[in-house]
PDB file of C-alpha atoms in Angstrom:
ATOM      1  CA  UNK A   1     104.802  99.858  88.844  1.00 96.00           C
ATOM      2  CA  UNK A   2     106.239 100.502  92.289  1.00 98.00           C
ATOM      3  CA  UNK A   3     105.434  97.920  94.942  1.00 98.00           C
ATOM      4  CA  UNK A   4     105.531  98.082  98.712  1.00 98.00           C
ATOM      5  CA  UNK A   5     105.388  94.609 100.263  1.00 98.00           C
ATOM      6  CA  UNK A   6     104.463  94.207 103.932  1.00 98.00           C
ATOM      7  CA  UNK A   7     106.449  91.274 105.322  1.00 98.00           C
ATOM      8  CA  UNK A   8     104.238  91.202 108.363  1.00 98.00           C
ATOM      9  CA  UNK A   9     104.424  89.543 111.757  1.00 98.00           C
ATOM     10  CA  UNK A  10     100.751  88.666 112.071  1.00 98.00           C
ATOM     11  CA  UNK A  11      99.247  88.713 115.563  1.00 97.00           C
ATOM     12  CA  UNK A  12      97.506  85.356 115.826  1.00 97.00           C
ATOM     13  CA  UNK A  13      93.792  85.490 116.526  1.00 97.00           C
ATOM     14  CA  UNK A  14      93.571  89.307 116.641  1.00 97.00           C
ATOM     15  CA  UNK A  15      91.846  90.577 113.459  1.00 98.00           C
ATOM     16  CA  UNK A  16      91.220  94.103 114.739  1.00 97.00           C
ATOM     17  CA  UNK A  17      94.794  94.481 115.947  1.00 98.00           C
ATOM     18  CA  UNK A  18      96.102  93.302 112.582  1.00 98.00           C
ATOM     19  CA  UNK A  19      93.848  95.652 110.667  1.00 98.00           C
ATOM     20  CA  UNK A  20      95.161  98.516 112.777  1.00 98.00           C
ATOM     21  CA  UNK A  21      98.735  97.401 112.073  1.00 98.00           C
ATOM     22  CA  UNK A  22      98.026  97.415 108.341  1.00 98.00           C
ATOM     23  CA  UNK A  23      96.306 100.797 108.519  1.00 98.00           C
ATOM     24  CA  UNK A  24      99.293 102.337 110.298  1.00 98.00           C
ATOM     25  CA  UNK A  25     101.731 100.673 107.911  1.00 98.00           C
ATOM     26  CA  UNK A  26      99.885 101.900 104.829  1.00 98.00           C
ATOM     27  CA  UNK A  27      99.742 105.465 106.119  1.00 98.00           C
ATOM     28  CA  UNK A  28     103.473 105.519 106.823  1.00 98.00           C
ATOM     29  CA  UNK A  29     104.503 103.641 103.670  1.00 98.00           C
ATOM     30  CA  UNK A  30     102.451 105.768 101.293  1.00 98.00           C
ATOM     31  CA  UNK A  31     103.954 108.919 102.805  1.00 97.00           C
ATOM     32  CA  UNK A  32     107.552 107.671 102.599  1.00 96.00           C
ATOM     33  CA  UNK A  33     107.592 105.481  99.478  1.00 97.00           C
ATOM     34  CA  UNK A  34     104.610 106.563  97.345  1.00 97.00           C
ATOM     35  CA  UNK A  35     103.949 103.073  95.934  1.00 98.00           C
ATOM     36  CA  UNK A  36     101.491 102.262  93.179  1.00 98.00           C
ATOM     37  CA  UNK A  37     100.592  98.912  94.710  1.00 98.00           C
ATOM     38  CA  UNK A  38     100.816  97.424  98.190  1.00 98.00           C
ATOM     39  CA  UNK A  39     100.962  93.688  98.887  1.00 98.00           C
ATOM     40  CA  UNK A  40      99.874  91.896 102.073  1.00 98.00           C
ATOM     41  CA  UNK A  41     100.584  88.299 103.194  1.00 98.00           C
ATOM     42  CA  UNK A  42      98.333  85.263 103.523  1.00 98.00           C
ATOM     43  CA  UNK A  43      95.860  85.051 106.429  1.00 97.00           C
ATOM     44  CA  UNK A  44      97.002  88.436 107.693  1.00 98.00           C
ATOM     45  CA  UNK A  45      93.894  89.080 109.777  1.00 98.00           C
ATOM     46  CA  UNK A  46      94.041  85.941 111.931  1.00 97.00           C
ATOM     47  CA  UNK A  47      97.143  83.838 111.106  1.00 96.00           C
ATOM     48  CA  UNK A  48      96.569  80.081 111.102  1.00 92.00           C
ATOM     49  CA  UNK A  49      94.113  79.992 114.000  1.00 95.00           C
ATOM     50  CA  UNK A  50      91.994  77.523 112.033  1.00 95.00           C
ATOM     51  CA  UNK A  51      90.158  75.957 115.008  1.00 95.00           C
ATOM     52  CA  UNK A  52      88.850  79.422 115.910  1.00 96.00           C
ATOM     53  CA  UNK A  53      87.464  80.432 112.516  1.00 96.00           C
ATOM     54  CA  UNK A  54      83.861  80.320 113.724  1.00 95.00           C
ATOM     55  CA  UNK A  55      84.698  83.330 115.878  1.00 96.00           C
ATOM     56  CA  UNK A  56      87.457  85.035 113.894  1.00 97.00           C
ATOM     57  CA  UNK A  57      86.657  84.663 110.185  1.00 98.00           C
ATOM     58  CA  UNK A  58      85.101  87.343 108.021  1.00 98.00           C
ATOM     59  CA  UNK A  59      81.546  86.721 106.856  1.00 98.00           C
ATOM     60  CA  UNK A  60      81.045  87.211 103.117  1.00 98.00           C
ATOM     61  CA  UNK A  61      84.286  89.161 103.004  1.00 98.00           C
ATOM     62  CA  UNK A  62      83.438  91.606 105.752  1.00 98.00           C
ATOM     63  CA  UNK A  63      84.748  93.601 107.517  1.00 98.00           C
ATOM     64  CA  UNK A  64      88.084  93.159 105.677  1.00 98.00           C
ATOM     65  CA  UNK A  65      86.804  94.068 102.200  1.00 98.00           C
ATOM     66  CA  UNK A  66      85.347  97.391 103.355  1.00 98.00           C
ATOM     67  CA  UNK A  67      88.523  98.085 105.332  1.00 98.00           C
ATOM     68  CA  UNK A  68      90.728  97.588 102.247  1.00 98.00           C
ATOM     69  CA  UNK A  69      88.344  99.564 100.028  1.00 98.00           C
ATOM     70  CA  UNK A  70      88.682 102.550 102.339  1.00 98.00           C
ATOM     71  CA  UNK A  71      92.486 102.316 102.332  1.00 98.00           C
ATOM     72  CA  UNK A  72      92.607 102.120  98.542  1.00 98.00           C
ATOM     73  CA  UNK A  73      90.314 105.136  98.115  1.00 98.00           C
ATOM     74  CA  UNK A  74      91.997 107.205 100.807  1.00 98.00           C
ATOM     75  CA  UNK A  75      95.526 106.735  99.502  1.00 98.00           C
ATOM     76  CA  UNK A  76      94.728 106.159  95.808  1.00 98.00           C
ATOM     77  CA  UNK A  77      96.685 102.899  95.725  1.00 98.00           C
ATOM     78  CA  UNK A  78      96.157  99.453  94.274  1.00 98.00           C
ATOM     79  CA  UNK A  79      95.987  96.686  96.857  1.00 98.00           C
ATOM     80  CA  UNK A  80      96.861  93.026  96.551  1.00 98.00           C
ATOM     81  CA  UNK A  81      94.973  92.124  99.672  1.00 98.00           C
ATOM     82  CA  UNK A  82      96.904  89.071 100.808  1.00 97.00           C
ATOM     83  CA  UNK A  83      94.287  86.626 102.037  1.00 98.00           C
ATOM     84  CA  UNK A  84      91.930  86.242 104.951  1.00 98.00           C
ATOM     85  CA  UNK A  85      89.685  83.585 106.455  1.00 98.00           C
ATOM     86  CA  UNK A  86      86.229  84.044 104.990  1.00 98.00           C
ATOM     87  CA  UNK A  87      82.934  82.302 105.759  1.00 98.00           C
ATOM     88  CA  UNK A  88      80.374  82.122 102.962  1.00 97.00           C
ATOM     89  CA  UNK A  89      77.458  79.759 102.437  1.00 95.00           C
ATOM     90  CA  UNK A  90      78.376  78.001 105.654  1.00 96.00           C
ATOM     91  CA  UNK A  91      81.919  77.104 104.558  1.00 97.00           C
ATOM     92  CA  UNK A  92      85.314  78.645 105.276  1.00 98.00           C
ATOM     93  CA  UNK A  93      87.650  79.759 102.495  1.00 98.00           C
ATOM     94  CA  UNK A  94      91.096  81.297 102.258  1.00 98.00           C
ATOM     95  CA  UNK A  95      90.166  84.342 100.174  1.00 98.00           C
ATOM     96  CA  UNK A  96      92.241  86.935  98.313  1.00 98.00           C
ATOM     97  CA  UNK A  97      91.045  90.170  96.766  1.00 98.00           C
ATOM     98  CA  UNK A  98      92.608  92.797  94.527  1.00 98.00           C
ATOM     99  CA  UNK A  99      91.450  96.413  94.587  1.00 98.00           C
ATOM    100  CA  UNK A 100      92.141  99.352  92.305  1.00 98.00           C
ATOM    101  CA  UNK A 101      92.911 102.937  93.264  1.00 98.00           C
ATOM    102  CA  UNK A 102      89.194 103.774  93.379  1.00 98.00           C
ATOM    103  CA  UNK A 103      88.602 101.122  96.030  1.00 98.00           C
ATOM    104  CA  UNK A 104      86.818  98.768  93.663  1.00 98.00           C
ATOM    105  CA  UNK A 105      87.312  95.018  94.013  1.00 98.00           C
ATOM    106  CA  UNK A 106      88.564  93.906  90.610  1.00 98.00           C
ATOM    107  CA  UNK A 107      89.187  90.253  91.446  1.00 98.00           C
ATOM    108  CA  UNK A 108      88.445  87.679  94.134  1.00 98.00           C
ATOM    109  CA  UNK A 109      90.181  84.311  94.440  1.00 98.00           C
ATOM    110  CA  UNK A 110      89.718  81.438  96.872  1.00 98.00           C
ATOM    111  CA  UNK A 111      92.814  79.303  97.465  1.00 98.00           C
ATOM    112  CA  UNK A 112      92.467  76.172  95.362  1.00 98.00           C
ATOM    113  CA  UNK A 113      95.099  73.880  96.864  1.00 98.00           C
ATOM    114  CA  UNK A 114      94.799  73.230 100.593  1.00 97.00           C
ATOM    115  CA  UNK A 115      97.807  72.267 102.715  1.00 94.00           C
ATOM    116  CA  UNK A 116      97.563  68.807 104.308  1.00 93.00           C
ATOM    117  CA  UNK A 117     100.573  69.552 106.559  1.00 88.00           C
ATOM    118  CA  UNK A 118      98.669  72.420 108.227  1.00 86.00           C
ATOM    119  CA  UNK A 119      95.302  70.625 108.384  1.00 90.00           C
ATOM    120  CA  UNK A 120      93.724  73.113 105.980  1.00 94.00           C
ATOM    121  CA  UNK A 121      91.403  70.488 104.429  1.00 96.00           C
ATOM    122  CA  UNK A 122      89.993  69.822 107.909  1.00 96.00           C
ATOM    123  CA  UNK A 123      88.830  73.424 108.304  1.00 97.00           C
ATOM    124  CA  UNK A 124      88.731  75.041 104.855  1.00 98.00           C
ATOM    125  CA  UNK A 125      87.072  74.445 101.509  1.00 98.00           C
ATOM    126  CA  UNK A 126      89.166  74.710  98.358  1.00 97.00           C
ATOM    127  CA  UNK A 127      88.253  77.322  95.766  1.00 97.00           C
ATOM    128  CA  UNK A 128      85.669  76.263  93.199  1.00 94.00           C
ATOM    129  CA  UNK A 129      86.515  78.776  90.459  1.00 96.00           C
ATOM    130  CA  UNK A 130      89.497  78.704  88.118  1.00 96.00           C
ATOM    131  CA  UNK A 131      92.204  81.329  88.595  1.00 97.00           C
ATOM    132  CA  UNK A 132      91.922  84.216  86.132  1.00 98.00           C
ATOM    133  CA  UNK A 133      93.972  87.260  85.215  1.00 98.00           C
ATOM    134  CA  UNK A 134      92.859  90.740  86.217  1.00 98.00           C
ATOM    135  CA  UNK A 135      94.153  94.235  85.502  1.00 98.00           C
ATOM    136  CA  UNK A 136      95.474  97.061  87.630  1.00 98.00           C
ATOM    137  CA  UNK A 137      96.740 100.217  85.909  1.00 97.00           C
ATOM    138  CA  UNK A 138      96.268  98.413  82.582  1.00 96.00           C
ATOM    139  CA  UNK A 139      98.656  95.578  83.517  1.00 97.00           C
ATOM    140  CA  UNK A 140      97.530  91.965  83.329  1.00 98.00           C
ATOM    141  CA  UNK A 141      98.385  90.001  86.443  1.00 98.00           C
ATOM    142  CA  UNK A 142      97.326  87.084  88.579  1.00 98.00           C
ATOM    143  CA  UNK A 143      97.745  85.819  92.096  1.00 96.00           C
ATOM    144  CA  UNK A 144      98.054  82.548  93.913  1.00 98.00           C
ATOM    145  CA  UNK A 145      98.218  81.653  97.595  1.00 98.00           C
ATOM    146  CA  UNK A 146     101.106  79.832  99.285  1.00 97.00           C
ATOM    147  CA  UNK A 147     100.741  76.069  98.579  1.00 98.00           C
ATOM    148  CA  UNK A 148      99.420  76.947  95.089  1.00 98.00           C
ATOM    149  CA  UNK A 149     103.048  77.762  94.241  1.00 98.00           C
ATOM    150  CA  UNK A 150     103.816  74.035  94.127  1.00 98.00           C
ATOM    151  CA  UNK A 151     101.479  73.519  91.169  1.00 98.00           C
ATOM    152  CA  UNK A 152     103.178  74.845  88.009  1.00 97.00           C
ATOM    153  CA  UNK A 153     100.112  74.292  85.837  1.00 96.00           C
ATOM    154  CA  UNK A 154      98.253  76.963  87.804  1.00 97.00           C
ATOM    155  CA  UNK A 155     100.904  79.628  87.198  1.00 98.00           C
ATOM    156  CA  UNK A 156     101.212  78.560  83.553  1.00 97.00           C
ATOM    157  CA  UNK A 157      97.479  78.989  83.020  1.00 97.00           C
ATOM    158  CA  UNK A 158      97.772  82.598  84.195  1.00 98.00           C
ATOM    159  CA  UNK A 159     100.756  83.214  81.919  1.00 98.00           C
ATOM    160  CA  UNK A 160      98.795  81.835  78.956  1.00 97.00           C
ATOM    161  CA  UNK A 161      96.026  84.307  79.813  1.00 97.00           C
ATOM    162  CA  UNK A 162      98.574  87.108  79.447  1.00 97.00           C
ATOM    163  CA  UNK A 163      99.721  87.751  83.028  1.00 98.00           C
ATOM    164  CA  UNK A 164     102.918  89.793  83.271  1.00 98.00           C
ATOM    165  CA  UNK A 165     103.087  89.725  87.080  1.00 98.00           C
ATOM    166  CA  UNK A 166     102.309  86.836  89.410  1.00 98.00           C
ATOM    167  CA  UNK A 167     101.649  87.712  93.046  1.00 98.00           C
ATOM    168  CA  UNK A 168     102.268  85.011  95.639  1.00 98.00           C
ATOM    169  CA  UNK A 169     100.916  85.691  99.121  1.00 98.00           C
ATOM    170  CA  UNK A 170     101.926  83.247 101.828  1.00 98.00           C
ATOM    171  CA  UNK A 171     102.534  82.106 105.357  1.00 96.00           C
ATOM    172  CA  UNK A 172     105.278  79.767 104.175  1.00 97.00           C
ATOM    173  CA  UNK A 173     107.111  77.876 106.930  1.00 95.00           C
ATOM    174  CA  UNK A 174     110.836  78.072 107.605  1.00 96.00           C
ATOM    175  CA  UNK A 175     111.054  74.279 107.480  1.00 94.00           C
ATOM    176  CA  UNK A 176     110.551  74.470 103.705  1.00 96.00           C
ATOM    177  CA  UNK A 177     112.128  77.859 102.991  1.00 96.00           C
ATOM    178  CA  UNK A 178     114.448  76.550 100.252  1.00 97.00           C
ATOM    179  CA  UNK A 179     111.421  75.295  98.351  1.00 98.00           C
ATOM    180  CA  UNK A 180     109.842  78.742  98.724  1.00 98.00           C
ATOM    181  CA  UNK A 181     112.848  80.384  97.103  1.00 97.00           C
ATOM    182  CA  UNK A 182     113.405  77.842  94.343  1.00 98.00           C
ATOM    183  CA  UNK A 183     109.788  77.546  93.277  1.00 98.00           C
ATOM    184  CA  UNK A 184     109.388  81.298  92.864  1.00 98.00           C
ATOM    185  CA  UNK A 185     112.442  81.462  90.631  1.00 98.00           C
ATOM    186  CA  UNK A 186     111.162  78.519  88.595  1.00 98.00           C
ATOM    187  CA  UNK A 187     107.728  80.080  88.125  1.00 98.00           C
ATOM    188  CA  UNK A 188     109.318  83.357  86.961  1.00 98.00           C
ATOM    189  CA  UNK A 189     111.684  81.730  84.456  1.00 98.00           C
ATOM    190  CA  UNK A 190     109.294  79.164  82.999  1.00 97.00           C
ATOM    191  CA  UNK A 191     106.502  81.719  82.526  1.00 98.00           C
ATOM    192  CA  UNK A 192     108.656  84.765  81.717  1.00 98.00           C
ATOM    193  CA  UNK A 193     106.858  87.085  84.096  1.00 98.00           C
ATOM    194  CA  UNK A 194     107.657  88.933  87.309  1.00 98.00           C
ATOM    195  CA  UNK A 195     106.986  87.143  90.561  1.00 98.00           C
ATOM    196  CA  UNK A 196     106.188  89.408  93.518  1.00 98.00           C
ATOM    197  CA  UNK A 197     105.758  87.568  96.797  1.00 98.00           C
ATOM    198  CA  UNK A 198     104.737  88.544 100.311  1.00 98.00           C
ATOM    199  CA  UNK A 199     105.429  86.110 103.115  1.00 98.00           C
ATOM    200  CA  UNK A 200     104.991  86.598 106.844  1.00 98.00           C
ATOM    201  CA  UNK A 201     107.488  86.265 109.676  1.00 98.00           C
ATOM    202  CA  UNK A 202     107.193  85.251 113.300  1.00 96.00           C
ATOM    203  CA  UNK A 203     105.681  82.015 114.556  1.00 94.00           C
ATOM    204  CA  UNK A 204     102.442  80.408 115.636  1.00 92.00           C
ATOM    205  CA  UNK A 205     101.695  77.068 117.288  1.00 88.00           C
ATOM    206  CA  UNK A 206     105.293  75.901 116.945  1.00 89.00           C
ATOM    207  CA  UNK A 207     105.582  76.845 113.256  1.00 90.00           C
ATOM    208  CA  UNK A 208     108.085  79.522 112.199  1.00 95.00           C
ATOM    209  CA  UNK A 209     107.442  81.494 109.028  1.00 96.00           C
ATOM    210  CA  UNK A 210     110.223  82.069 106.536  1.00 97.00           C
ATOM    211  CA  UNK A 211     109.932  85.696 105.446  1.00 98.00           C
ATOM    212  CA  UNK A 212     112.135  86.069 102.350  1.00 98.00           C
ATOM    213  CA  UNK A 213     109.513  88.003 100.412  1.00 98.00           C
ATOM    214  CA  UNK A 214     110.873  88.485  96.906  1.00 98.00           C
ATOM    215  CA  UNK A 215     110.658  90.384  93.656  1.00 98.00           C
ATOM    216  CA  UNK A 216     111.989  88.274  90.791  1.00 98.00           C
ATOM    217  CA  UNK A 217     112.304  89.353  87.168  1.00 97.00           C
ATOM    218  CA  UNK A 218     111.396  87.176  84.159  1.00 97.00           C
ATOM    219  CA  UNK A 219     115.024  85.973  83.874  1.00 96.00           C
ATOM    220  CA  UNK A 220     114.887  84.661  87.443  1.00 97.00           C
ATOM    221  CA  UNK A 221     117.046  87.448  88.890  1.00 96.00           C
ATOM    222  CA  UNK A 222     116.377  88.641  92.437  1.00 96.00           C
ATOM    223  CA  UNK A 223     115.523  92.345  92.427  1.00 97.00           C
ATOM    224  CA  UNK A 224     114.662  92.331  96.142  1.00 96.00           C
ATOM    225  CA  UNK A 225     114.793  89.713  98.885  1.00 97.00           C
ATOM    226  CA  UNK A 226     113.455  90.247 102.386  1.00 97.00           C
ATOM    227  CA  UNK A 227     115.055  88.948 105.560  1.00 97.00           C
ATOM    228  CA  UNK A 228     114.100  85.589 107.041  1.00 95.00           C
ATOM    229  CA  UNK A 229     113.032  86.864 110.454  1.00 93.00           C
ATOM    230  CA  UNK A 230     112.278  90.597 110.463  1.00 96.00           C
ATOM    231  CA  UNK A 231     109.007  92.401 109.884  1.00 98.00           C
ATOM    232  CA  UNK A 232     109.842  94.925 107.192  1.00 98.00           C
ATOM    233  CA  UNK A 233     108.776  96.736 104.047  1.00 98.00           C
ATOM    234  CA  UNK A 234     110.260  95.643 100.720  1.00 98.00           C
ATOM    235  CA  UNK A 235     110.055  98.273  97.993  1.00 98.00           C
ATOM    236  CA  UNK A 236     110.752  97.644  94.315  1.00 98.00           C
ATOM    237  CA  UNK A 237     109.620  98.944  90.931  1.00 97.00           C
ATOM    238  CA  UNK A 238     109.143  96.601  87.985  1.00 96.00           C
ATOM    239  CA  UNK A 239     109.452  97.542  84.330  1.00 92.00           C
ATOM    240  CA  UNK A 240     106.869  95.656  82.322  1.00 93.00           C
ATOM    241  CA  UNK A 241     108.502  96.539  78.991  1.00 92.00           C
ATOM    242  CA  UNK A 242     110.947  93.687  79.534  1.00 92.00           C
ATOM    243  CA  UNK A 243     108.269  90.977  79.549  1.00 95.00           C
ATOM    244  CA  UNK A 244     107.303  91.023  75.836  1.00 93.00           C
ATOM    245  CA  UNK A 245     110.974  91.489  74.897  1.00 93.00           C
ATOM    246  CA  UNK A 246     112.034  88.385  76.822  1.00 94.00           C
ATOM    247  CA  UNK A 247     109.098  86.406  75.456  1.00 95.00           C
ATOM    248  CA  UNK A 248     110.135  87.359  71.942  1.00 94.00           C
ATOM    249  CA  UNK A 249     113.818  86.517  72.464  1.00 94.00           C
ATOM    250  CA  UNK A 250     113.089  83.127  74.043  1.00 96.00           C
ATOM    251  CA  UNK A 251     109.719  82.198  72.469  1.00 95.00           C
ATOM    252  CA  UNK A 252     108.619  79.410  74.769  1.00 95.00           C
ATOM    253  CA  UNK A 253     104.925  80.057  74.290  1.00 95.00           C
ATOM    254  CA  UNK A 254     105.005  79.697  70.517  1.00 94.00           C
ATOM    255  CA  UNK A 255     107.257  76.636  70.954  1.00 95.00           C
ATOM    256  CA  UNK A 256     104.708  74.838  73.123  1.00 94.00           C
ATOM    257  CA  UNK A 257     103.078  71.684  71.734  1.00 94.00           C
ATOM    258  CA  UNK A 258     100.132  71.117  74.060  1.00 91.00           C
ATOM    259  CA  UNK A 259      98.726  68.416  71.816  1.00 91.00           C
ATOM    260  CA  UNK A 260     101.725  66.311  72.863  1.00 92.00           C
ATOM    261  CA  UNK A 261     101.151  66.731  76.611  1.00 90.00           C
ATOM    262  CA  UNK A 262      99.035  64.099  78.321  1.00 84.00           C
ATOM    263  CA  UNK A 263      96.806  65.212  81.160  1.00 76.00           C
ATOM    264  CA  UNK A 264      96.197  62.919  84.101  1.00 71.00           C
TER     265      UNK A 264
END
C-alpha cells in the first residue's frame, strides 16, 4: 500500500481555505505519486482555534465528510481523514474518519484522550466509543489521534484486533518532539505493526508544531521521516507480508499472559 502523507501547515481558523489547500494537494499528489491512501493531520480544517468552535466546527461531520467523499470518489483513493472539530448533540468532538476508494465512510473515531496542556477538556468531549479496527483494500488497520499515542493500551487493543497498520494523526508540539518520535517507535515494536503518522508544521497561539511525520516498520526502523519545519509530502509504500512473519518469529502475542496483568 502506497501512502502519501500531507505534513500540512494548517491555516488557523480558515476551514474553507484549508479544504482548498487539501483539494489542490490531492489533485497534484495523485497525478505525481499515484498513492493508494492519503493521510491528513489532526484538526486540519481549523487548527487549535478551540474558543471559536461555535463558529468554525463542522456540524454532524459536515461539510468535511462530503468534501472527503468527493475526493475519494474522484481520485479513487483511500483517505485517512486526519481529524476535524465536529459538533454533534450539542457537544464538540475531535473526529477522524476513514474512507474507501468509493467514497464510503468505513470508520469514524472521536479522540478519546483529551490534552490538558492545550485545554482540550475545556472545549471538547472525549470519545464515548472504543477504538476498533477497520479495513481498506482488505488490510486491517486502526487510527488514533495525537495524545492517544501516550496510552499504549489503546494501540495494543487495536493490535489484538488484528491491525497491521496504525495511523497516528496529530498536531504534536515541538516542545515534546522527542516524545513524539520515541512513542511511535515503541508502539511499532511492541505491537509489531507499521506506524504511519501525519503531523502538522507551523505555529498557532505561541505553539510550534513538530512535523516529523513518519513511516515506521514493525521492527521500529524508520522508512520515512519528514522535516521538523517544512510543509511537504511524504511518500512511502509498506509491505504487509512482513507483519505476520515478524509476529511468528517473535511471538509476543502468544507469549502474553493477560491473566497476570492487574488493571487499575
